[in-house]
């Protein structure tokens, strides 16, 4: 390799050289040198250093001209930003590249062609600012890149355009906003072997969940062709969620979930036979329906890519934002960029603002929620960033999609709503960085929402961001648990929605004492399990059509149920891993089962379903045995295939000891055997018979979970939903407390775990004190009651014991 004054090849670059080659190129050089030897595939290349840019500026006498130009910029309202930006770009574009730079660039390009064994090698040309990707900010999307550049002439033009990109309107404003305008910022240009992802796929990966900041997952997005569609938010990409703790373990599947996106467009290189310019190297084409329904990576490729991401994160010792590409000619995967993830390092996860709607309005449209806040304002429909002057303070942007040209406008918006885009689109990334409420991928927001309409945007209701008509009322309260000590009695969570699991994992807890399987069935699966096992019994064509649409990606309808249920449970198990997650097998009543799609063809009409065909009695029955087998198959997949053995199972509404034996036998037939792979099975204590026969139940099961709501109503013989007798409902009734005390006593005697799930310990300090005094192992709370419940437990643990309140003969 000949001597160069302004060129460094990747094998000469490391992360300490940001001042010479900028953040992107320093990272690529670091990865090429440190990670290629351990199996991470990174395309080779070189960088024109910042000194080369400085020589260009100096030789063309641009320093003084650019400084004087930027002094004229209105830094309050940026009223003349477009004029100043255009003048700065014209200055650079009209300047001449020095011969010394041309010669070195040509020589380095020819050498790279020789190394890769190709004439006129296709390369990617990327801008890399020397203040780029510092821990306090991300320049992602601010500098320009040019793809599929071939030959010295195109390479020179692309490099010149990279110099120009340092003075785009958005780049000028971004540097000022981030406090970099007084720094000596230059630009380096990276030249890297092109991965022909136009013939295959590409995308981005985060080594942290980009919404919650949860650190044990890798999130991968993929699209057909070039990855720019993902960044621009012009498509809904494929998405995979991979669990780091099981990623390196043999014979385990670490993929928690996979969603096949619509991938509406495919970005490819132009087939224009005429000489290409830098500006027309790519075109966007509509993706065929067949390709829309295919994943862009197979599971083995997702796992390989995740392993590389993990290695990159471990090397840099921080969460990373990574770009990947698959070459369509060789079918090989490559990492093409990596930069630090810059959002979640700033967030104090021990102090949270909790938003909650106090009323519901007419739902206009929904999409993917970013964050967990709520905002109201007037909608402002904008078709392009050129209309940004129409946006008034406090208004909400409603548009098709955004790109970096929108950045100055998005800073003014109260919220952002887009038709297109996924969780890693431009709008999503900027919204997270700004802390702005955003809902992306709504589909038809610009047609449903009217200009000037008063709307409320809620991201506080799980994964869906909901846009309601009108200004609705909501409340915000701050939860600060940074100094909250953990009590000796384990505080656990009652959880239904898996989408909140990562967020809730940061709350003080010792795991999940009750995960309700019904929520996953009704919200994710939606179909009655027997309608998937015995589809011939569903005779309504409309119902059949709905079922076919939901299961369209599956040849075997039963696998749809297993996969969707396993996905929901695995996300919760991963969020709290390695803490216990106690999953209650389905506890729908027959009337609730009827509400599932196809349920009317299978469920009986019962006068009193609360004490009818529910819980354990269904599992071993000829009626529901096939449905229970699907539940068992899903739990087997979570524990055995995915390695999430922190999942314990729980049987609800088990009326007799004999029934308990039959359920355990049924589970064993389906491959779930107590003790094998550390499987523990609990039973709910919610019927007086459970207490009266507690010692016999304790011989069968590994733990008790007291369901205080059902136990109270069945002890007192009342319907807690009836307004006529609801005043009698109280967990503090002496009869109820007697049964709870007896349950704890037997659990202590038989040396098994015992917990309680219910609202009373958070609402009633005296009830929490009673449970603590009796020696309960754990108390499970709904998320909104957890902090108050822990405070009640801590107060109780500091009080002297009082054994006089309930006596046992």
Tab-separated table of N, CA and C in Angstrom, residues 205-330:
chain	number	residue	atom	x	y	z
A	205	UNK	N	-30.580	-2.708	13.179
A	205	UNK	CA	-30.713	-3.490	14.415
A	205	UNK	C	-30.317	-2.621	15.589
A	206	UNK	N	-31.040	-2.770	16.682
A	206	UNK	CA	-30.707	-2.104	17.938
A	206	UNK	C	-30.368	-3.171	18.967
A	207	UNK	N	-29.321	-2.951	19.743
A	207	UNK	CA	-28.982	-3.909	20.795
A	207	UNK	C	-29.665	-3.545	22.107
A	208	UNK	N	-30.742	-2.806	21.981
A	208	UNK	CA	-31.565	-2.395	23.119
A	208	UNK	C	-32.961	-2.176	22.545
A	209	UNK	N	-34.008	-2.424	23.310
A	209	UNK	CA	-35.342	-2.132	22.802
A	209	UNK	C	-35.477	-0.621	22.647
A	210	UNK	N	-35.706	-0.114	21.425
A	210	UNK	CA	-35.661	1.340	21.214
A	210	UNK	C	-36.789	2.106	21.886
A	211	UNK	N	-37.857	1.422	22.306
A	211	UNK	CA	-38.963	2.115	22.967
A	211	UNK	C	-38.790	2.166	24.474
A	212	UNK	N	-38.509	1.019	25.089
A	212	UNK	CA	-38.456	0.947	26.549
A	212	UNK	C	-37.053	1.077	27.111
A	213	UNK	N	-36.032	0.849	26.271
A	213	UNK	CA	-34.671	0.832	26.780
A	213	UNK	C	-34.293	-0.496	27.411
A	214	UNK	N	-35.144	-1.520	27.274
A	214	UNK	CA	-34.846	-2.834	27.847
A	214	UNK	C	-33.593	-3.396	27.193
A	215	UNK	N	-32.639	-3.828	28.012
A	215	UNK	CA	-31.293	-4.110	27.513
A	215	UNK	C	-31.050	-5.564	27.133
A	216	UNK	N	-31.990	-6.461	27.383
A	216	UNK	CA	-31.749	-7.884	27.128
A	216	UNK	C	-32.267	-8.357	25.772
A	217	UNK	N	-32.680	-7.430	24.918
A	217	UNK	CA	-33.168	-7.832	23.597
A	217	UNK	C	-32.396	-7.129	22.491
A	218	UNK	N	-32.402	-7.763	21.333
A	218	UNK	CA	-31.919	-7.157	20.093
A	218	UNK	C	-33.131	-7.043	19.170
A	219	UNK	N	-33.369	-5.863	18.641
A	219	UNK	CA	-34.491	-5.623	17.737
A	219	UNK	C	-33.924	-5.465	16.325
A	220	UNK	N	-34.404	-6.282	15.406
A	220	UNK	CA	-33.937	-6.244	14.018
A	220	UNK	C	-35.115	-5.898	13.106
A	221	UNK	N	-34.907	-4.934	12.217
A	221	UNK	CA	-35.881	-4.598	11.180
A	221	UNK	C	-35.279	-4.906	9.816
A	222	UNK	N	-36.114	-5.377	8.899
A	222	UNK	CA	-35.616	-5.707	7.584
A	222	UNK	C	-36.592	-5.344	6.478
A	223	UNK	N	-36.040	-5.022	5.297
A	223	UNK	CA	-36.869	-4.741	4.117
A	223	UNK	C	-36.165	-5.315	2.907
A	224	UNK	N	-36.922	-5.511	1.837
A	224	UNK	CA	-36.314	-5.930	0.578
A	224	UNK	C	-35.552	-4.754	-0.015
A	225	UNK	N	-34.411	-5.055	-0.632
A	225	UNK	CA	-33.630	-4.013	-1.275
A	225	UNK	C	-32.853	-3.173	-0.281
A	226	UNK	N	-32.589	-1.943	-0.657
A	226	UNK	CA	-31.782	-1.042	0.166
A	226	UNK	C	-32.564	-0.602	1.403
A	227	UNK	N	-31.841	-0.313	2.467
A	227	UNK	CA	-32.469	-0.034	3.755
A	227	UNK	C	-33.021	1.357	3.919
A	228	UNK	N	-32.858	2.205	2.921
A	228	UNK	CA	-33.301	3.592	3.058
A	228	UNK	C	-34.806	3.697	3.297
A	229	UNK	N	-35.574	2.738	2.791
A	229	UNK	CA	-37.025	2.766	3.015
A	229	UNK	C	-37.368	2.650	4.492
A	230	UNK	N	-36.567	1.895	5.241
A	230	UNK	CA	-36.807	1.766	6.687
A	230	UNK	C	-36.529	3.085	7.374
A	231	UNK	N	-35.398	3.681	7.047
A	231	UNK	CA	-35.007	4.950	7.680
A	231	UNK	C	-36.021	6.042	7.359
A	232	UNK	N	-36.468	6.074	6.108
A	232	UNK	CA	-37.433	7.100	5.696
A	232	UNK	C	-38.822	6.849	6.268
A	233	UNK	N	-39.081	5.607	6.687
A	233	UNK	CA	-40.402	5.285	7.204
A	233	UNK	C	-41.431	5.081	6.123
A	234	UNK	N	-40.979	4.805	4.892
A	234	UNK	CA	-41.918	4.661	3.784
A	234	UNK	C	-42.499	3.254	3.681
A	235	UNK	N	-42.035	2.341	4.538
A	235	UNK	CA	-42.588	0.979	4.563
A	235	UNK	C	-42.781	0.532	6.006
A	236	UNK	N	-43.535	-0.550	6.160
A	236	UNK	CA	-43.614	-1.238	7.444
A	236	UNK	C	-42.696	-2.457	7.352
A	237	UNK	N	-41.573	-2.460	8.070
A	237	UNK	CA	-40.572	-3.520	7.877
A	237	UNK	C	-40.910	-4.797	8.636
A	238	UNK	N	-40.212	-5.881	8.276
A	238	UNK	CA	-40.207	-7.067	9.125
A	238	UNK	C	-39.541	-6.705	10.444
A	239	UNK	N	-39.960	-7.370	11.522
A	239	UNK	CA	-39.314	-7.116	12.817
A	239	UNK	C	-39.128	-8.420	13.577
A	240	UNK	N	-37.952	-8.557	14.166
A	240	UNK	CA	-37.645	-9.687	15.039
A	240	UNK	C	-37.179	-9.157	16.384
A	241	UNK	N	-37.541	-9.876	17.435
A	241	UNK	CA	-37.055	-9.563	18.775
A	241	UNK	C	-36.297	-10.792	19.279
A	242	UNK	N	-35.033	-10.594	19.630
A	242	UNK	CA	-34.155	-11.703	20.004
A	242	UNK	C	-33.683	-11.501	21.439
A	243	UNK	N	-33.673	-12.588	22.207
A	243	UNK	CA	-33.347	-12.542	23.643
A	243	UNK	C	-31.866	-12.853	23.845
A	244	UNK	N	-31.129	-11.889	24.378
A	244	UNK	CA	-29.675	-12.043	24.511
A	244	UNK	C	-29.243	-13.191	25.421
A	245	UNK	N	-29.852	-13.370	26.608
A	245	UNK	CA	-29.338	-14.407	27.523
A	245	UNK	C	-29.374	-15.825	26.955
A	246	UNK	N	-30.234	-16.104	25.980
A	246	UNK	CA	-30.255	-17.458	25.405
A	246	UNK	C	-29.649	-17.496	24.008
A	247	UNK	N	-29.095	-16.374	23.559
A	247	UNK	CA	-28.591	-16.270	22.191
A	247	UNK	C	-27.425	-17.215	21.923
A	248	UNK	N	-26.549	-17.375	22.899
A	248	UNK	CA	-25.350	-18.187	22.698
A	248	UNK	C	-25.525	-19.624	23.189
A	249	UNK	N	-26.720	-19.965	23.668
A	249	UNK	CA	-26.927	-21.316	24.197
A	249	UNK	C	-27.332	-22.269	23.075
A	250	UNK	N	-26.694	-23.425	23.047
A	250	UNK	CA	-26.962	-24.404	22.000
A	250	UNK	C	-28.387	-24.961	22.117
A	251	UNK	N	-28.962	-25.255	20.973
A	251	UNK	CA	-30.256	-25.947	20.887
A	251	UNK	C	-31.420	-25.158	21.471
A	252	UNK	N	-31.252	-23.831	21.628
A	252	UNK	CA	-32.355	-22.990	22.086
A	252	UNK	C	-32.657	-21.949	21.014
A	253	UNK	N	-33.929	-21.625	20.843
A	253	UNK	CA	-34.329	-20.598	19.883
A	253	UNK	C	-34.512	-19.277	20.622
A	254	UNK	N	-33.622	-18.297	20.398
A	254	UNK	CA	-33.699	-17.041	21.152
A	254	UNK	C	-34.656	-16.022	20.554
A	255	UNK	N	-35.346	-16.363	19.442
A	255	UNK	CA	-36.243	-15.394	18.796
A	255	UNK	C	-37.562	-15.347	19.555
A	256	UNK	N	-37.810	-14.232	20.244
A	256	UNK	CA	-39.031	-14.086	21.033
A	256	UNK	C	-40.247	-13.849	20.151
A	257	UNK	N	-40.068	-13.032	19.121
A	257	UNK	CA	-41.211	-12.808	18.223
A	257	UNK	C	-40.710	-12.367	16.863
A	258	UNK	N	-41.531	-12.598	15.879
A	258	UNK	CA	-41.258	-12.182	14.502
A	258	UNK	C	-42.558	-11.643	13.903
A	259	UNK	N	-42.483	-10.485	13.298
A	259	UNK	CA	-43.651	-9.904	12.624
A	259	UNK	C	-43.301	-9.649	11.161
A	260	UNK	N	-44.130	-10.162	10.270
A	260	UNK	CA	-43.908	-9.964	8.841
A	260	UNK	C	-44.536	-8.630	8.438
A	261	UNK	N	-43.690	-7.652	8.087
A	261	UNK	CA	-44.181	-6.337	7.693
A	261	UNK	C	-44.677	-6.318	6.261
A	262	UNK	N	-45.354	-5.241	5.899
A	262	UNK	CA	-45.924	-5.165	4.549
A	262	UNK	C	-44.854	-4.879	3.490
A	263	UNK	N	-43.783	-4.194	3.879
A	263	UNK	CA	-42.659	-3.938	2.969
A	263	UNK	C	-43.164	-3.441	1.608
A	264	UNK	N	-43.952	-2.379	1.631
A	264	UNK	CA	-44.702	-1.933	0.460
A	264	UNK	C	-43.817	-1.608	-0.754
A	265	UNK	N	-42.590	-1.121	-0.501
A	265	UNK	CA	-41.708	-0.733	-1.600
A	265	UNK	C	-40.350	-1.429	-1.466
A	266	UNK	N	-39.696	-1.602	-2.598
A	266	UNK	CA	-38.349	-2.174	-2.635
A	266	UNK	C	-37.439	-1.190	-3.349
A	267	UNK	N	-36.391	-0.721	-2.668
A	267	UNK	CA	-35.457	0.240	-3.260
A	267	UNK	C	-34.317	-0.521	-3.932
A	268	UNK	N	-34.121	-0.255	-5.206
A	268	UNK	CA	-33.090	-0.946	-5.971
A	268	UNK	C	-32.275	0.072	-6.767
A	269	UNK	N	-31.195	-0.394	-7.384
A	269	UNK	CA	-30.401	0.477	-8.234
A	269	UNK	C	-31.057	0.623	-9.589
A	270	UNK	N	-30.921	1.786	-10.164
A	270	UNK	CA	-31.516	2.067	-11.465
A	270	UNK	C	-30.872	1.208	-12.554
A	271	UNK	N	-31.693	0.752	-13.500
A	271	UNK	CA	-31.184	-0.001	-14.652
A	271	UNK	C	-30.888	0.926	-15.831
A	272	UNK	N	-30.928	2.211	-15.584
A	272	UNK	CA	-30.679	3.195	-16.650
A	272	UNK	C	-29.333	2.906	-17.310
A	273	UNK	N	-29.360	2.590	-18.585
A	273	UNK	CA	-28.122	2.230	-19.274
A	273	UNK	C	-27.248	3.438	-19.550
A	274	UNK	N	-27.842	4.626	-19.476
A	274	UNK	CA	-27.038	5.822	-19.671
A	274	UNK	C	-26.136	6.025	-18.462
A	275	UNK	N	-25.164	6.882	-18.634
A	275	UNK	CA	-24.214	7.157	-17.554
A	275	UNK	C	-24.957	7.674	-16.330
A	276	UNK	N	-24.739	6.999	-15.207
A	276	UNK	CA	-25.444	7.367	-13.976
A	276	UNK	C	-24.805	8.584	-13.339
A	277	UNK	N	-25.629	9.439	-12.793
A	277	UNK	CA	-25.116	10.509	-11.940
A	277	UNK	C	-25.326	10.098	-10.496
A	278	UNK	N	-24.745	10.835	-9.584
A	278	UNK	CA	-24.891	10.516	-8.171
A	278	UNK	C	-26.352	10.559	-7.760
A	279	UNK	N	-27.140	11.455	-8.392
A	279	UNK	CA	-28.515	11.676	-7.953
A	279	UNK	C	-29.484	10.569	-8.390
A	280	UNK	N	-29.205	9.829	-9.489
A	280	UNK	CA	-30.227	8.905	-9.986
A	280	UNK	C	-29.784	7.449	-9.942
A	281	UNK	N	-29.051	7.094	-8.897
A	281	UNK	CA	-28.552	5.721	-8.804
A	281	UNK	C	-29.589	4.755	-8.247
A	282	UNK	N	-30.670	5.234	-7.642
A	282	UNK	CA	-31.645	4.332	-7.029
A	282	UNK	C	-33.066	4.688	-7.440
A	283	UNK	N	-33.928	3.658	-7.459
A	283	UNK	CA	-35.355	3.856	-7.714
A	283	UNK	C	-36.145	3.019	-6.712
A	284	UNK	N	-37.371	3.436	-6.433
A	284	UNK	CA	-38.237	2.720	-5.498
A	284	UNK	C	-39.363	2.057	-6.288
A	285	UNK	N	-39.496	0.748	-6.135
A	285	UNK	CA	-40.524	0.020	-6.877
A	285	UNK	C	-41.505	-0.620	-5.900
A	286	UNK	N	-42.713	-0.879	-6.363
A	286	UNK	CA	-43.704	-1.549	-5.513
A	286	UNK	C	-43.321	-3.014	-5.330
A	287	UNK	N	-43.436	-3.488	-4.094
A	287	UNK	CA	-43.105	-4.875	-3.784
A	287	UNK	C	-44.259	-5.788	-4.166
A	288	UNK	N	-43.944	-6.906	-4.797
A	288	UNK	CA	-44.992	-7.853	-5.173
A	288	UNK	C	-45.661	-8.419	-3.915
A	289	UNK	N	-46.914	-8.834	-4.057
A	289	UNK	CA	-47.656	-9.376	-2.913
A	289	UNK	C	-46.958	-10.609	-2.349
A	290	UNK	N	-46.404	-11.421	-3.237
A	290	UNK	CA	-45.697	-12.628	-2.811
A	290	UNK	C	-44.515	-12.269	-1.912
A	291	UNK	N	-43.764	-11.249	-2.313
A	291	UNK	CA	-42.587	-10.838	-1.523
A	291	UNK	C	-43.005	-10.129	-0.237
A	292	UNK	N	-44.126	-9.414	-0.272
A	292	UNK	CA	-44.618	-8.762	0.943
A	292	UNK	C	-44.890	-9.787	2.031
A	293	UNK	N	-45.353	-10.966	1.622
A	293	UNK	CA	-45.720	-11.994	2.588
A	293	UNK	C	-44.557	-12.915	2.967
A	294	UNK	N	-43.368	-12.626	2.443
A	294	UNK	CA	-42.176	-13.394	2.807
A	294	UNK	C	-41.325	-12.602	3.790
A	295	UNK	N	-40.673	-13.303	4.723
A	295	UNK	CA	-39.698	-12.660	5.591
A	295	UNK	C	-38.411	-12.403	4.808
A	296	UNK	N	-37.751	-11.307	5.114
A	296	UNK	CA	-36.516	-10.935	4.420
A	296	UNK	C	-35.296	-11.701	4.925
A	297	UNK	N	-35.403	-12.343	6.075
A	297	UNK	CA	-34.345	-13.197	6.616
A	297	UNK	C	-34.976	-14.464	7.166
A	298	UNK	N	-34.235	-15.572	7.114
A	298	UNK	CA	-34.710	-16.769	7.801
A	298	UNK	C	-34.205	-16.772	9.247
A	299	UNK	N	-34.689	-17.698	10.048
A	299	UNK	CA	-34.351	-17.707	11.477
A	299	UNK	C	-32.848	-17.843	11.710
A	300	UNK	N	-32.172	-18.678	10.923
A	300	UNK	CA	-30.725	-18.849	11.099
A	300	UNK	C	-29.980	-17.555	10.830
A	301	UNK	N	-30.435	-16.804	9.823
A	301	UNK	CA	-29.794	-15.517	9.525
A	301	UNK	C	-30.062	-14.503	10.626
A	302	UNK	N	-31.279	-14.524	11.175
A	302	UNK	CA	-31.607	-13.613	12.289
A	302	UNK	C	-30.712	-13.901	13.488
A	303	UNK	N	-30.510	-15.174	13.778
A	303	UNK	CA	-29.669	-15.546	14.925
A	303	UNK	C	-28.213	-15.164	14.667
A	304	UNK	N	-27.713	-15.431	13.445
A	304	UNK	CA	-26.333	-15.045	13.124
A	304	UNK	C	-26.140	-13.540	13.254
A	305	UNK	N	-27.085	-12.777	12.714
A	305	UNK	CA	-27.011	-11.324	12.782
A	305	UNK	C	-27.052	-10.849	14.234
A	306	UNK	N	-27.896	-11.476	15.041
A	306	UNK	CA	-28.002	-11.104	16.453
A	306	UNK	C	-26.706	-11.395	17.200
A	307	UNK	N	-26.086	-12.505	16.883
A	307	UNK	CA	-24.808	-12.836	17.521
A	307	UNK	C	-23.749	-11.799	17.177
A	308	UNK	N	-23.751	-11.341	15.923
A	308	UNK	CA	-22.824	-10.276	15.544
A	308	UNK	C	-23.123	-8.989	16.311
A	309	UNK	N	-24.407	-8.648	16.400
A	309	UNK	CA	-24.796	-7.426	17.132
A	309	UNK	C	-24.335	-7.506	18.584
A	310	UNK	N	-24.484	-8.678	19.167
A	310	UNK	CA	-24.059	-8.879	20.550
A	310	UNK	C	-22.557	-8.662	20.696
A	311	UNK	N	-21.795	-9.177	19.746
A	311	UNK	CA	-20.333	-9.002	19.775
A	311	UNK	C	-19.960	-7.528	19.632
A	312	UNK	N	-20.679	-6.823	18.764
A	312	UNK	CA	-20.420	-5.390	18.571
A	312	UNK	C	-20.704	-4.622	19.853
A	313	UNK	N	-21.826	-4.921	20.490
A	313	UNK	CA	-22.177	-4.244	21.746
A	313	UNK	C	-21.148	-4.528	22.833
A	314	UNK	N	-20.727	-5.788	22.947
A	314	UNK	CA	-19.732	-6.133	23.972
A	314	UNK	C	-18.402	-5.431	23.713
A	315	UNK	N	-18.052	-5.289	22.439
A	315	UNK	CA	-16.793	-4.608	22.119
A	315	UNK	C	-16.848	-3.132	22.520
A	316	UNK	N	-17.950	-2.475	22.180
A	316	UNK	CA	-18.054	-1.037	22.473
A	316	UNK	C	-18.511	-0.752	23.903
A	317	UNK	N	-19.005	-1.805	24.573
A	317	UNK	CA	-19.484	-1.673	25.960
A	317	UNK	C	-20.619	-0.652	26.077
A	318	UNK	N	-21.475	-0.612	25.069
A	318	UNK	CA	-22.651	0.274	25.105
A	318	UNK	C	-23.657	-0.210	24.071
A	319	UNK	N	-24.903	0.226	24.250
A	319	UNK	CA	-25.955	-0.135	23.293
A	319	UNK	C	-25.641	0.482	21.938
A	320	UNK	N	-25.929	-0.274	20.869
A	320	UNK	CA	-25.539	0.157	19.533
A	320	UNK	C	-26.723	0.164	18.567
A	321	UNK	N	-26.618	1.054	17.591
A	321	UNK	CA	-27.553	1.194	16.473
A	321	UNK	C	-26.769	0.736	15.237
A	322	UNK	N	-27.202	-0.351	14.614
A	322	UNK	CA	-26.386	-1.063	13.616
A	322	UNK	C	-27.148	-1.178	12.302
A	323	UNK	N	-26.443	-1.025	11.183
A	323	UNK	CA	-27.032	-1.256	9.869
A	323	UNK	C	-26.442	-2.537	9.275
A	324	UNK	N	-27.302	-3.375	8.691
A	324	UNK	CA	-26.859	-4.630	8.089
A	324	UNK	C	-27.341	-4.720	6.658
A	325	UNK	N	-26.707	-5.580	5.896
A	325	UNK	CA	-27.112	-5.779	4.504
A	325	UNK	C	-26.790	-7.210	4.094
A	326	UNK	N	-27.627	-7.749	3.215
A	326	UNK	CA	-27.412	-9.096	2.680
A	326	UNK	C	-27.135	-8.983	1.183
A	327	UNK	N	-26.053	-9.592	0.723
A	327	UNK	CA	-25.671	-9.543	-0.684
A	327	UNK	C	-26.477	-10.581	-1.468
A	328	UNK	N	-27.205	-10.115	-2.479
A	328	UNK	CA	-28.064	-11.007	-3.248
A	328	UNK	C	-27.313	-11.941	-4.170
A	329	UNK	N	-26.040	-11.634	-4.466
A	329	UNK	CA	-25.251	-12.512	-5.330
A	329	UNK	C	-24.588	-13.629	-4.539
A	330	UNK	N	-24.121	-13.308	-3.324
A	330	UNK	CA	-23.413	-14.312	-2.515
A	330	UNK	C	-24.262	-14.873	-1.381
